[in-house]
Structures are given as C-alpha cells and as structure tokens.
Amino acid sequence: MRIGIVCYPTVGGSGVVATEMAHALAQRGHEVHLLSYDRPGRLRRGVPGLRFHQVAVTAYPLFRYPPYDLALATRMVEVREEARVDLFHVHYAIPHAVSAFLARSICGGCLKFVTTLHGTDITVVGSDRAYMRPTRFALEQSDAVTAVSKFLADETHLVFGVKKDVEVVHNFVDVDRFKPNGRRPWRERPDQERVLVHASNFRPVKRVADIVRAFAAIRKELPARLVLIGDGPDREHAMAVATDLGCQHKVEHLGMQDNLEQLLPQADLFLSASETESFGLSILEAMSCGVPCVSTAVGGVAEVIGDTGRLVPFGQPEAMAKAALTILHDDGQHEHLANLARRRAVEHFATDRVVEAYEKIYKRVLG
Ligand code: GMT
C-alpha cells in the first residue's frame, strides 16, 4: 500500500508512535510518506520506502495565527497527487482530521483517511469549545477512528457524543530495541543505590514535581537517585521542589535524549505521576526494558501496566513513595515485577502485532 502518515514532530507520544509506525510499515514493504511541519526526532534517515514531506507554513503580517490546517491540507493533496497515496493515517485529531477532511473535499471525495486519537486531543484540547465541533465533525467523517486505549475510546463517546465506532488499537514498542541489558541488582552495587527514572515532556499534566516529592520520601528510607529525562515548561518548578526538599544533589536532569533504549534499562523503577494519561508510552518503553512502574491510576495506564507494577491515587506523592518502597525494599518482588513487565510488553505490545491490526483497518477502509 501507499500510506500517508500525518503527525506532530515534537516530543510526545503521538509523534513517536506515528514515526515508529512509518518505520515498521516501510519495513513491511509499504511505501510510506510522513508529513509534518518538522522532521520528527525519532525519524531515521535512509529508510527504504519511507519519505518525509515537510509542511511549509507561510507567515504573513496579517496572520497572527498562520493557518497550519490549510497548509497541511494542501500538502496532503500534493502528496496524494505526486505519490498516488491510497490512504492517510492522521495521528492526533486536532487539526489533522479536519485537514484530512478538507484534503478529501479538494480531491473530489476520493481520499480515504483513518484518525487515531492519542489523548489530549479528546480529553483536554478536543473538549475545548473552540475546537469541539469541527473535531467531532471530522471524526464522524473519518473512514475509521481508533483510540490508543479503551479509556480513550470511552471518553470519546462520552465527551464528543460521536456515534461512530472507535476501535481500540493499543500503542506498541520495539521490544528488540527496548530490552533489558544486564542491569546489576542493587545488592551487588557498592552503594546499593536504587535508580528511579521519569521521562516526559514536563507539561503540567505530567506533575513532575510530584515525582520529586515521592522521591524525597523514598530517599529518607533508602539510598536512591532520580534521573529525569525530557524537558518542558515544568522543569524549573520540579528542580526548585528538589532544592526545597534538600534532595537536588540526587536529582539528575538529563534533558532531551534520543537514546532512551540505553537509559531506561539502567533504572530500577519508573515513576509516572500524571493527572491524565490515555496510554503512557514511556511506561511501556520502560516495561519493555524490564523496569517495573509505579504510576497514578489515571486514564488508560492500568491497561498498559496490568499486574506488572503498582497504581496509586493521583496527587498523593506519599502513596507513590510507599508503593515504590515496597518494591525497592524487596529484591525478590522487584525481580518478579521486572520479568512480568518485560513479558507483558513482548506478549501484548510488540510492534508487529499492533501494526498488523492497523494494516487490517487500512485494507477494510480501502475495500
Ligand atoms: O495527548 C497528549 O498529551 C499528547 C500526546 C503526545 O503527542 O504525546 O500524548 C498522548 O499520546 C501518547 C501516545 O499515544 C500517549 O502515550 C499519552 O498517554 C497521551 N498523553 C496524555 O493522555 C496526556
């Protein structure tokens, strides 16, 4: 098939999922065209069968907000004409699904598109009055709509009142790249220091300061170090909380990293304190590396973690610390959860199984 994929290039799970799908589909013999306003960080160069098309947005003094949705629709039409794309798969509804609908109208109705919902396109931005009606309309017009968790599919029906079927296709991980790499158990380390890790885009919804608060409580009981990966608006606040709690010397902020598969296996435990999380891709990547997770019980996280980690109420860092300590005090339990996490990632979320599910949807849509 000739498939067009549309995504955001920025740090964030939807861009990562879309880009990894583009790689996987190309590897499975499809011709893939990836469209975005910038090169996604995860996009590898020189992948046979995969081409990147930049969406150029023209600035004009009259525009306070340049109309990206129009520029994207234009690029979709061009790519369809140049490459004879069979179908577009748009990741994140706003405004990608609306642009796809517009591109289809420009083409005289012959363009097919599948929309995948990722999270805040439904739970936060999508339900904003400013965007809700065109988004709902574009979902109804999509040839198929998928959501990355059952939680998100249910939210879509609840918040948007769409009648359309929303199929659940969970996210995936490359289990050959994200894998355990012989981390030494803490009892064999000279300092016995436990390594905790958190990776995100540090937006307020991620509650990174709560991670630091939980870590400060853990450190009172055990030797431990916190590694923060990623960057975003809440970084300074999180580091200020570390200073206030006197644990800043044990909090290491690595910033943006493109070698997560090397960093995650070094961790003993992954922490996530999000207020909402439709899936939690970095949690899955950690699990695939054999790292158990303690997370807030929000959104679709339980669908990802299953019984391989611990879930705690949102906004209670002390509960997170307590759950983490039960694992970090007991190497038997830690090893058991680490094995379960890896096995769950391999059995339920490996790339091929998920990409096959999307291929089935494409074939159905194309009739
Ligand atoms: O919805 C967002 O916040 C953005 C989006 C992204 O681009 O990172 O994140 C969502 O999509 C990811 C990939 O499907 C999921 O793993 C994240 O859980 C989800 N984020 C939220 O729901 C907050």
mmCIF file of C-alpha atoms and ligand atoms in Angstrom:
data_model
loop_
_atom_site.group_PDB
_atom_site.id
_atom_site.type_symbol
_atom_site.label_atom_id
_atom_site.label_comp_id
_atom_site.label_asym_id
_atom_site.label_seq_id
_atom_site.Cartn_x
_atom_site.Cartn_y
_atom_site.Cartn_z
ATOM 1 C CA MET A 1 0.000 0.000 0.000
ATOM 2 C CA ARG A 2 0.989 3.656 -0.361
ATOM 3 C CA ILE A 3 0.293 5.235 3.012
ATOM 4 C CA GLY A 4 0.486 8.870 4.116
ATOM 5 C CA ILE A 5 1.101 9.440 7.827
ATOM 6 C CA VAL A 6 0.466 12.808 9.462
ATOM 7 C CA CYS A 7 1.788 13.672 12.917
ATOM 8 C CA TYR A 8 3.269 16.293 15.223
ATOM 9 C CA PRO A 9 7.050 16.190 15.251
ATOM 10 C CA THR A 10 7.524 17.421 18.795
ATOM 11 C CA VAL A 11 8.397 15.483 21.919
ATOM 12 C CA GLY A 12 5.352 13.476 22.686
ATOM 13 C CA GLY A 13 3.986 10.030 22.336
ATOM 14 C CA SER A 14 1.757 10.602 19.317
ATOM 15 C CA GLY A 15 4.700 11.711 17.150
ATOM 16 C CA VAL A 16 6.799 8.806 18.403
ATOM 17 C CA VAL A 17 4.053 6.267 17.685
ATOM 18 C CA ALA A 18 3.387 7.708 14.213
ATOM 19 C CA THR A 19 7.087 7.767 13.315
ATOM 20 C CA GLU A 20 7.732 4.249 14.580
ATOM 21 C CA MET A 21 4.687 3.094 12.599
ATOM 22 C CA ALA A 22 6.131 4.717 9.492
ATOM 23 C CA HIS A 23 9.387 2.769 10.033
ATOM 24 C CA ALA A 24 7.539 -0.504 10.665
ATOM 25 C CA LEU A 25 5.199 -0.130 7.676
ATOM 26 C CA ALA A 26 8.128 0.672 5.371
ATOM 27 C CA GLN A 27 9.964 -2.362 6.696
ATOM 28 C CA ARG A 28 6.903 -4.480 5.893
ATOM 29 C CA GLY A 29 7.122 -3.366 2.249
ATOM 30 C CA HIS A 30 4.673 -0.448 2.137
ATOM 31 C CA GLU A 31 5.516 2.892 0.555
ATOM 32 C CA VAL A 32 5.219 5.423 3.356
ATOM 33 C CA HIS A 33 5.008 9.231 3.200
ATOM 34 C CA LEU A 34 5.355 11.058 6.504
ATOM 35 C CA LEU A 35 4.003 14.622 6.704
ATOM 36 C CA SER A 36 4.755 17.088 9.474
ATOM 37 C CA TYR A 37 5.923 20.688 9.922
ATOM 38 C CA ASP A 38 9.358 19.466 11.069
ATOM 39 C CA ARG A 39 11.359 16.254 10.989
ATOM 40 C CA PRO A 40 10.212 14.131 13.949
ATOM 41 C CA GLY A 41 13.051 13.408 16.381
ATOM 42 C CA ARG A 42 12.664 9.639 16.026
ATOM 43 C CA LEU A 43 12.659 9.647 12.212
ATOM 44 C CA ARG A 44 15.657 7.721 10.898
ATOM 45 C CA ARG A 45 17.351 8.741 7.666
ATOM 46 C CA GLY A 46 17.770 6.473 4.661
ATOM 47 C CA VAL A 47 14.949 4.036 5.480
ATOM 48 C CA PRO A 48 13.997 2.416 2.137
ATOM 49 C CA GLY A 49 10.360 3.081 1.229
ATOM 50 C CA LEU A 50 9.969 5.992 3.652
ATOM 51 C CA ARG A 51 9.928 9.671 2.609
ATOM 52 C CA PHE A 52 9.464 12.794 4.706
ATOM 53 C CA HIS A 53 7.392 15.720 3.371
ATOM 54 C CA GLN A 54 7.670 18.972 5.272
ATOM 55 C CA VAL A 55 4.561 21.112 5.580
ATOM 56 C CA ALA A 56 5.619 24.718 4.981
ATOM 57 C CA VAL A 57 3.513 27.339 6.723
ATOM 58 C CA THR A 58 3.714 30.792 5.190
ATOM 59 C CA ALA A 59 3.894 33.738 7.569
ATOM 60 C CA TYR A 60 2.114 36.950 6.601
ATOM 61 C CA PRO A 61 1.816 40.185 8.593
ATOM 62 C CA LEU A 62 -1.950 39.813 8.617
ATOM 63 C CA PHE A 63 -1.753 36.414 10.270
ATOM 64 C CA ARG A 64 -1.409 36.400 13.999
ATOM 65 C CA TYR A 65 -2.005 32.646 13.759
ATOM 66 C CA PRO A 66 -0.792 31.206 10.414
ATOM 67 C CA PRO A 67 -3.378 28.642 9.209
ATOM 68 C CA TYR A 68 -1.428 25.394 9.543
ATOM 69 C CA ASP A 69 -4.524 23.298 8.915
ATOM 70 C CA LEU A 70 -4.807 24.768 5.394
ATOM 71 C CA ALA A 71 -1.099 24.291 4.645
ATOM 72 C CA LEU A 72 -1.371 20.678 5.787
ATOM 73 C CA ALA A 73 -4.459 20.007 3.641
ATOM 74 C CA THR A 74 -2.598 21.438 0.627
ATOM 75 C CA ARG A 75 0.450 19.225 1.294
ATOM 76 C CA MET A 76 -1.791 16.162 1.679
ATOM 77 C CA VAL A 77 -3.390 16.855 -1.702
ATOM 78 C CA GLU A 78 0.050 17.347 -3.299
ATOM 79 C CA VAL A 79 1.451 14.142 -1.807
ATOM 80 C CA ARG A 80 -1.633 12.242 -2.906
ATOM 81 C CA GLU A 81 -1.185 13.517 -6.453
ATOM 82 C CA GLU A 82 2.608 13.040 -6.609
ATOM 83 C CA ALA A 83 2.792 9.657 -4.892
ATOM 84 C CA ARG A 84 -0.721 8.305 -5.537
ATOM 85 C CA VAL A 85 -1.182 7.674 -1.829
ATOM 86 C CA ASP A 86 -4.013 5.186 -1.166
ATOM 87 C CA LEU A 87 -4.891 6.417 2.281
ATOM 88 C CA PHE A 88 -3.817 8.843 5.013
ATOM 89 C CA HIS A 89 -3.452 7.894 8.641
ATOM 90 C CA VAL A 90 -3.605 11.005 10.810
ATOM 91 C CA HIS A 91 -2.314 10.916 14.384
ATOM 92 C CA TYR A 92 -3.875 13.359 16.880
ATOM 93 C CA ALA A 93 -7.241 14.675 15.766
ATOM 94 C CA ILE A 94 -6.608 18.423 16.008
ATOM 95 C CA PRO A 95 -6.327 19.759 13.355
ATOM 96 C CA HIS A 96 -5.099 16.740 11.372
ATOM 97 C CA ALA A 97 -8.501 15.091 10.944
ATOM 98 C CA VAL A 98 -10.037 18.402 9.837
ATOM 99 C CA SER A 99 -7.197 18.929 7.317
ATOM 100 C CA ALA A 100 -7.746 15.391 6.020
ATOM 101 C CA PHE A 101 -11.444 16.103 5.522
ATOM 102 C CA LEU A 102 -10.576 19.304 3.645
ATOM 103 C CA ALA A 103 -7.991 17.481 1.500
ATOM 104 C CA ARG A 104 -10.615 14.861 0.671
ATOM 105 C CA SER A 105 -13.101 17.559 -0.355
ATOM 106 C CA ILE A 106 -10.473 19.227 -2.572
ATOM 107 C CA CYS A 107 -9.788 15.861 -4.223
ATOM 108 C CA GLY A 108 -13.452 15.405 -5.017
ATOM 109 C CA GLY A 109 -14.197 12.975 -2.223
ATOM 110 C CA CYS A 110 -11.878 10.170 -3.269
ATOM 111 C CA LEU A 111 -9.342 10.317 -0.422
ATOM 112 C CA LYS A 112 -9.614 7.880 2.486
ATOM 113 C CA PHE A 113 -8.376 8.663 5.991
ATOM 114 C CA VAL A 114 -8.034 6.924 9.337
ATOM 115 C CA THR A 115 -7.838 9.042 12.506
ATOM 116 C CA THR A 116 -6.006 7.846 15.614
ATOM 117 C CA LEU A 117 -6.821 9.613 18.867
ATOM 118 C CA HIS A 118 -3.971 9.876 21.332
ATOM 119 C CA GLY A 119 -5.067 11.726 24.446
ATOM 120 C CA THR A 120 -5.430 15.424 24.986
ATOM 121 C CA ASP A 121 -6.916 15.764 21.500
ATOM 122 C CA ILE A 122 -10.002 14.365 23.263
ATOM 123 C CA THR A 123 -9.521 14.850 26.999
ATOM 124 C CA VAL A 124 -8.230 18.448 27.075
ATOM 125 C CA VAL A 125 -7.985 20.347 23.789
ATOM 126 C CA GLY A 126 -10.688 18.436 21.960
ATOM 127 C CA SER A 127 -13.292 19.185 24.572
ATOM 128 C CA ASP A 128 -12.448 22.892 24.420
ATOM 129 C CA ARG A 129 -15.390 24.762 22.931
ATOM 130 C CA ALA A 130 -13.116 26.410 20.363
ATOM 131 C CA TYR A 131 -12.284 23.080 18.714
ATOM 132 C CA MET A 132 -15.000 20.613 19.637
ATOM 133 C CA ARG A 133 -17.466 20.929 16.763
ATOM 134 C CA PRO A 134 -15.036 20.699 13.823
ATOM 135 C CA THR A 135 -13.187 17.883 15.598
ATOM 136 C CA ARG A 136 -16.390 15.906 16.174
ATOM 137 C CA PHE A 137 -17.380 16.521 12.569
ATOM 138 C CA ALA A 138 -14.007 15.303 11.265
ATOM 139 C CA LEU A 139 -14.213 12.170 13.447
ATOM 140 C CA GLU A 140 -17.640 11.366 12.020
ATOM 141 C CA GLN A 141 -16.200 11.868 8.537
ATOM 142 C CA SER A 142 -13.139 9.646 9.091
ATOM 143 C CA ASP A 143 -13.224 6.283 7.332
ATOM 144 C CA ALA A 144 -12.129 4.713 10.621
ATOM 145 C CA VAL A 145 -11.337 6.087 14.075
ATOM 146 C CA THR A 146 -9.026 4.362 16.516
ATOM 147 C CA ALA A 147 -8.004 5.207 20.083
ATOM 148 C CA VAL A 148 -4.862 4.099 21.892
ATOM 149 C CA SER A 149 -6.786 2.748 24.906
ATOM 150 C CA LYS A 150 -10.256 1.625 25.888
ATOM 151 C CA PHE A 151 -10.313 4.510 28.333
ATOM 152 C CA LEU A 152 -9.825 6.976 25.453
ATOM 153 C CA ALA A 153 -12.402 5.274 23.232
ATOM 154 C CA ASP A 154 -14.957 5.538 26.067
ATOM 155 C CA GLU A 155 -14.031 9.197 26.690
ATOM 156 C CA THR A 156 -14.518 9.955 23.004
ATOM 157 C CA HIS A 157 -18.060 8.657 23.102
ATOM 158 C CA LEU A 158 -18.755 10.388 26.396
ATOM 159 C CA VAL A 159 -17.208 13.792 25.667
ATOM 160 C CA PHE A 160 -17.975 14.091 21.956
ATOM 161 C CA GLY A 161 -21.129 12.050 21.768
ATOM 162 C CA VAL A 162 -19.894 10.554 18.483
ATOM 163 C CA LYS A 163 -21.924 7.636 17.218
ATOM 164 C CA LYS A 164 -19.076 6.261 15.204
ATOM 165 C CA ASP A 165 -17.297 3.100 16.278
ATOM 166 C CA VAL A 166 -13.958 3.902 17.931
ATOM 167 C CA GLU A 167 -11.669 0.873 17.695
ATOM 168 C CA VAL A 168 -9.038 0.301 20.367
ATOM 169 C CA VAL A 169 -5.542 -0.246 18.990
ATOM 170 C CA HIS A 170 -3.023 -0.002 21.786
ATOM 171 C CA ASN A 171 0.384 1.586 21.260
ATOM 172 C CA PHE A 172 3.427 -0.585 20.686
ATOM 173 C CA VAL A 173 7.113 -0.799 21.454
ATOM 174 C CA ASP A 174 10.095 -2.185 19.572
ATOM 175 C CA VAL A 175 10.910 -4.973 22.024
ATOM 176 C CA ASP A 176 14.207 -5.750 20.291
ATOM 177 C CA ARG A 177 15.446 -2.218 20.821
ATOM 178 C CA PHE A 178 13.895 -1.563 24.231
ATOM 179 C CA LYS A 179 15.152 -4.568 26.170
ATOM 180 C CA PRO A 180 16.852 -5.370 29.472
ATOM 181 C CA ASN A 181 20.622 -5.036 29.289
ATOM 182 C CA GLY A 182 22.006 -6.818 32.277
ATOM 183 C CA ARG A 183 21.488 -4.197 34.981
ATOM 184 C CA ARG A 184 23.264 -5.298 38.148
ATOM 185 C CA PRO A 185 20.915 -5.899 41.095
ATOM 186 C CA TRP A 186 21.320 -3.187 43.752
ATOM 187 C CA ARG A 187 22.626 -5.654 46.314
ATOM 188 C CA GLU A 188 25.695 -6.094 44.087
ATOM 189 C CA ARG A 189 26.317 -2.352 43.763
ATOM 190 C CA PRO A 190 28.800 -0.819 46.207
ATOM 191 C CA ASP A 191 26.384 1.943 47.308
ATOM 192 C CA GLN A 192 23.169 -0.148 46.953
ATOM 193 C CA GLU A 193 21.682 2.985 45.412
ATOM 194 C CA ARG A 194 18.286 2.471 43.692
ATOM 195 C CA VAL A 195 17.872 4.298 40.421
ATOM 196 C CA LEU A 196 14.470 5.853 39.747
ATOM 197 C CA VAL A 197 13.609 7.331 36.388
ATOM 198 C CA HIS A 198 10.931 9.547 34.900
ATOM 199 C CA ALA A 199 10.676 10.542 31.233
ATOM 200 C CA SER A 200 8.150 13.002 29.819
ATOM 201 C CA ASN A 201 7.618 16.351 28.143
ATOM 202 C CA PHE A 202 7.364 18.067 31.551
ATOM 203 C CA ARG A 203 3.971 19.608 30.809
ATOM 204 C CA PRO A 204 1.814 20.467 33.867
ATOM 205 C CA VAL A 205 -0.308 17.355 33.223
ATOM 206 C CA LYS A 206 2.767 15.177 33.978
ATOM 207 C CA ARG A 207 3.103 16.523 37.553
ATOM 208 C CA VAL A 208 6.873 16.141 37.619
ATOM 209 C CA ALA A 209 7.029 17.953 40.969
ATOM 210 C CA ASP A 210 5.008 15.078 42.481
ATOM 211 C CA ILE A 211 7.680 12.679 41.206
ATOM 212 C CA VAL A 212 10.300 14.735 43.059
ATOM 213 C CA ARG A 213 8.155 14.778 46.215
ATOM 214 C CA ALA A 214 7.755 10.991 46.090
ATOM 215 C CA PHE A 215 11.489 10.627 45.514
ATOM 216 C CA ALA A 216 12.326 12.829 48.523
ATOM 217 C CA ALA A 217 10.215 10.499 50.697
ATOM 218 C CA ILE A 218 11.854 7.384 49.217
ATOM 219 C CA ARG A 219 15.312 8.793 49.886
ATOM 220 C CA LYS A 220 14.536 9.090 53.575
ATOM 221 C CA GLU A 221 14.331 5.278 53.693
ATOM 222 C CA LEU A 222 16.817 4.074 51.081
ATOM 223 C CA PRO A 223 19.855 5.233 49.115
ATOM 224 C CA ALA A 224 18.377 6.425 45.827
ATOM 225 C CA ARG A 225 18.924 8.673 42.825
ATOM 226 C CA LEU A 226 16.319 10.209 40.484
ATOM 227 C CA VAL A 227 17.022 10.594 36.778
ATOM 228 C CA LEU A 228 14.710 12.970 34.904
ATOM 229 C CA ILE A 229 14.638 12.662 31.110
ATOM 230 C CA GLY A 230 12.953 15.156 28.770
ATOM 231 C CA ASP A 231 12.168 18.810 29.045
ATOM 232 C CA GLY A 232 9.275 21.243 29.124
ATOM 233 C CA PRO A 233 7.532 24.019 30.997
ATOM 234 C CA ASP A 234 7.598 22.395 34.465
ATOM 235 C CA ARG A 235 11.306 21.551 34.600
ATOM 236 C CA GLU A 236 12.358 24.564 36.699
ATOM 237 C CA HIS A 237 9.496 24.097 39.124
ATOM 238 C CA ALA A 238 10.399 20.424 39.599
ATOM 239 C CA MET A 239 14.050 21.273 40.242
ATOM 240 C CA ALA A 240 13.005 24.033 42.679
ATOM 241 C CA VAL A 241 10.928 21.487 44.622
ATOM 242 C CA ALA A 242 14.010 19.226 44.762
ATOM 243 C CA THR A 243 16.024 22.103 46.233
ATOM 244 C CA ASP A 244 13.287 22.898 48.775
ATOM 245 C CA LEU A 245 13.202 19.258 49.867
ATOM 246 C CA GLY A 246 17.005 19.044 50.066
ATOM 247 C CA CYS A 247 17.425 16.234 47.517
ATOM 248 C CA GLN A 248 18.629 18.266 44.499
ATOM 249 C CA HIS A 249 22.110 16.679 44.640
ATOM 250 C CA LYS A 250 20.476 13.303 43.945
ATOM 251 C CA VAL A 251 18.237 14.538 41.113
ATOM 252 C CA GLU A 252 19.878 14.459 37.725
ATOM 253 C CA HIS A 253 18.139 16.196 34.825
ATOM 254 C CA LEU A 254 19.383 14.812 31.501
ATOM 255 C CA GLY A 255 17.157 16.945 29.244
ATOM 256 C CA MET A 256 16.050 15.650 25.862
ATOM 257 C CA GLN A 257 17.650 12.337 24.944
ATOM 258 C CA ASP A 258 17.303 10.264 21.812
ATOM 259 C CA ASN A 259 18.835 7.100 23.273
ATOM 260 C CA LEU A 260 16.069 6.150 25.698
ATOM 261 C CA GLU A 261 16.647 2.481 24.938
ATOM 262 C CA GLN A 262 20.090 2.793 26.550
ATOM 263 C CA LEU A 263 18.976 4.879 29.527
ATOM 264 C CA LEU A 264 15.791 3.097 30.607
ATOM 265 C CA PRO A 265 17.374 -0.335 31.251
ATOM 266 C CA GLN A 266 19.657 1.299 33.843
ATOM 267 C CA ALA A 267 16.658 2.101 36.046
ATOM 268 C CA ASP A 268 15.257 0.028 38.886
ATOM 269 C CA LEU A 269 11.868 1.713 38.823
ATOM 270 C CA PHE A 270 9.948 4.074 36.517
ATOM 271 C CA LEU A 271 7.679 6.706 38.092
ATOM 272 C CA SER A 272 4.721 8.447 36.453
ATOM 273 C CA ALA A 273 2.550 10.956 38.344
ATOM 274 C CA SER A 274 0.323 12.200 35.504
ATOM 275 C CA GLU A 275 -3.042 13.777 36.103
ATOM 276 C CA THR A 276 -4.332 12.179 32.920
ATOM 277 C CA GLU A 277 -2.650 9.696 30.606
ATOM 278 C CA SER A 278 -4.556 7.946 27.882
ATOM 279 C CA PHE A 279 -1.838 5.318 27.493
ATOM 280 C CA GLY A 280 1.655 6.207 28.751
ATOM 281 C CA LEU A 281 4.127 5.274 26.040
ATOM 282 C CA SER A 282 7.224 5.855 28.158
ATOM 283 C CA ILE A 283 5.773 3.500 30.783
ATOM 284 C CA LEU A 284 5.535 0.813 28.101
ATOM 285 C CA GLU A 285 9.081 1.509 26.900
ATOM 286 C CA ALA A 286 10.333 1.123 30.475
ATOM 287 C CA MET A 287 8.380 -2.140 30.897
ATOM 288 C CA SER A 288 9.916 -3.476 27.709
ATOM 289 C CA CYS A 289 13.341 -2.798 29.264
ATOM 290 C CA GLY A 290 12.317 -4.887 32.278
ATOM 291 C CA VAL A 291 11.680 -1.868 34.507
ATOM 292 C CA PRO A 292 8.575 -2.051 36.721
ATOM 293 C CA CYS A 293 6.456 1.111 37.075
ATOM 294 C CA VAL A 294 4.638 2.932 39.814
ATOM 295 C CA SER A 295 2.071 5.283 38.334
ATOM 296 C CA THR A 296 -1.001 7.235 39.197
ATOM 297 C CA ALA A 297 -4.172 5.277 38.459
ATOM 298 C CA VAL A 298 -5.417 7.517 35.670
ATOM 299 C CA GLY A 299 -6.787 7.089 32.162
ATOM 300 C CA GLY A 300 -5.561 4.024 30.305
ATOM 301 C CA VAL A 301 -2.442 3.382 32.408
ATOM 302 C CA ALA A 302 -3.946 0.269 34.017
ATOM 303 C CA GLU A 303 -4.442 -1.217 30.525
ATOM 304 C CA VAL A 304 -0.708 -0.842 29.957
ATOM 305 C CA ILE A 305 0.727 -1.874 33.324
ATOM 306 C CA GLY A 306 -1.705 -4.692 34.170
ATOM 307 C CA ASP A 307 -0.311 -6.525 37.205
ATOM 308 C CA THR A 308 3.332 -5.710 36.479
ATOM 309 C CA GLY A 309 3.601 -2.588 38.657
ATOM 310 C CA ARG A 310 1.676 -0.536 41.180
ATOM 311 C CA LEU A 311 -1.035 2.100 40.748
ATOM 312 C CA VAL A 312 -1.618 4.848 43.311
ATOM 313 C CA PRO A 313 -4.184 7.657 43.583
ATOM 314 C CA PHE A 314 -3.442 10.855 41.690
ATOM 315 C CA GLY A 315 -1.902 13.748 43.640
ATOM 316 C CA GLN A 316 -0.591 11.664 46.544
ATOM 317 C CA PRO A 317 3.208 11.515 46.274
ATOM 318 C CA GLU A 318 3.427 9.898 49.709
ATOM 319 C CA ALA A 319 1.322 6.969 48.423
ATOM 320 C CA MET A 320 3.623 6.741 45.412
ATOM 321 C CA ALA A 321 6.657 6.644 47.717
ATOM 322 C CA LYS A 322 5.065 3.923 49.840
ATOM 323 C CA ALA A 323 4.280 1.745 46.800
ATOM 324 C CA ALA A 324 7.782 2.293 45.412
ATOM 325 C CA LEU A 325 9.377 1.392 48.729
ATOM 326 C CA THR A 326 7.560 -1.944 48.952
ATOM 327 C CA ILE A 327 9.211 -2.864 45.640
ATOM 328 C CA LEU A 328 12.597 -1.299 46.340
ATOM 329 C CA HIS A 329 12.941 -2.983 49.746
ATOM 330 C CA ASP A 330 12.362 -6.444 48.314
ATOM 331 C CA ASP A 331 14.666 -7.659 45.528
ATOM 332 C CA GLY A 332 12.579 -10.811 45.020
ATOM 333 C CA GLN A 333 9.441 -8.814 44.342
ATOM 334 C CA HIS A 334 11.381 -6.351 42.206
ATOM 335 C CA GLU A 335 12.785 -9.107 40.013
ATOM 336 C CA HIS A 336 9.378 -10.757 39.706
ATOM 337 C CA LEU A 337 7.745 -7.499 38.549
ATOM 338 C CA ALA A 338 10.639 -6.710 36.198
ATOM 339 C CA ASN A 339 10.173 -10.096 34.480
ATOM 340 C CA LEU A 340 6.386 -9.670 34.321
ATOM 341 C CA ALA A 341 6.772 -6.199 32.819
ATOM 342 C CA ARG A 342 9.091 -7.400 30.081
ATOM 343 C CA ARG A 343 6.883 -10.396 29.317
ATOM 344 C CA ARG A 344 3.736 -8.225 29.122
ATOM 345 C CA ALA A 345 5.434 -5.799 26.709
ATOM 346 C CA VAL A 346 6.550 -8.666 24.465
ATOM 347 C CA GLU A 347 3.263 -10.586 24.560
ATOM 348 C CA HIS A 348 0.800 -7.700 24.224
ATOM 349 C CA PHE A 349 2.530 -4.653 22.775
ATOM 350 C CA ALA A 350 5.183 -5.797 20.275
ATOM 351 C CA THR A 351 5.331 -3.762 17.050
ATOM 352 C CA ASP A 352 4.252 -6.397 14.524
ATOM 353 C CA ARG A 353 1.094 -7.414 16.318
ATOM 354 C CA VAL A 354 -0.118 -3.782 16.524
ATOM 355 C CA VAL A 355 0.977 -2.758 13.020
ATOM 356 C CA GLU A 356 -0.891 -5.795 11.664
ATOM 357 C CA ALA A 357 -4.039 -4.517 13.375
ATOM 358 C CA TYR A 358 -3.648 -1.185 11.569
ATOM 359 C CA GLU A 359 -2.996 -2.922 8.242
ATOM 360 C CA LYS A 360 -6.286 -4.778 8.665
ATOM 361 C CA ILE A 361 -8.078 -1.474 9.196
ATOM 362 C CA TYR A 362 -6.416 0.039 6.100
ATOM 363 C CA LYS A 363 -7.462 -2.929 3.954
ATOM 364 C CA ARG A 364 -11.022 -2.716 5.223
ATOM 365 C CA VAL A 365 -11.193 1.019 4.572
ATOM 366 C CA LEU A 366 -9.831 0.577 1.059
ATOM 367 C CA GLY A 367 -12.385 -2.150 0.432
HETATM 368 O O1 GMT B 1 -2.351 13.995 24.217
HETATM 369 C C1 GMT B 1 -1.246 14.457 24.515
HETATM 370 O O2 GMT B 1 -0.968 14.957 25.598
HETATM 371 C C2 GMT B 1 -0.200 14.427 23.515
HETATM 372 C C3 GMT B 1 0.150 13.066 23.167
HETATM 373 C C4 GMT B 1 1.512 13.178 22.609
HETATM 374 O O3 GMT B 1 1.633 13.580 21.476
HETATM 375 O O4 GMT B 1 2.405 12.925 23.392
HETATM 376 O O5 GMT B 1 0.202 12.147 24.282
HETATM 377 C C5 GMT B 1 -0.796 11.191 24.312
HETATM 378 O O6 GMT B 1 -0.456 10.223 23.368
HETATM 379 C C6 GMT B 1 0.541 9.278 23.730
HETATM 380 C C7 GMT B 1 0.758 8.326 22.572
HETATM 381 O O7 GMT B 1 -0.410 7.668 22.219
HETATM 382 C C8 GMT B 1 0.116 8.542 24.995
HETATM 383 O O8 GMT B 1 1.091 7.593 25.360
HETATM 384 C C9 GMT B 1 -0.069 9.567 26.118
HETATM 385 O O9 GMT B 1 -0.583 8.886 27.243
HETATM 386 C C10 GMT B 1 -1.037 10.652 25.703
HETATM 387 N N1 GMT B 1 -0.988 11.733 26.698
HETATM 388 C C11 GMT B 1 -1.993 12.000 27.511
HETATM 389 O O10 GMT B 1 -3.033 11.397 27.500
HETATM 390 C C12 GMT B 1 -1.753 13.103 28.475
#
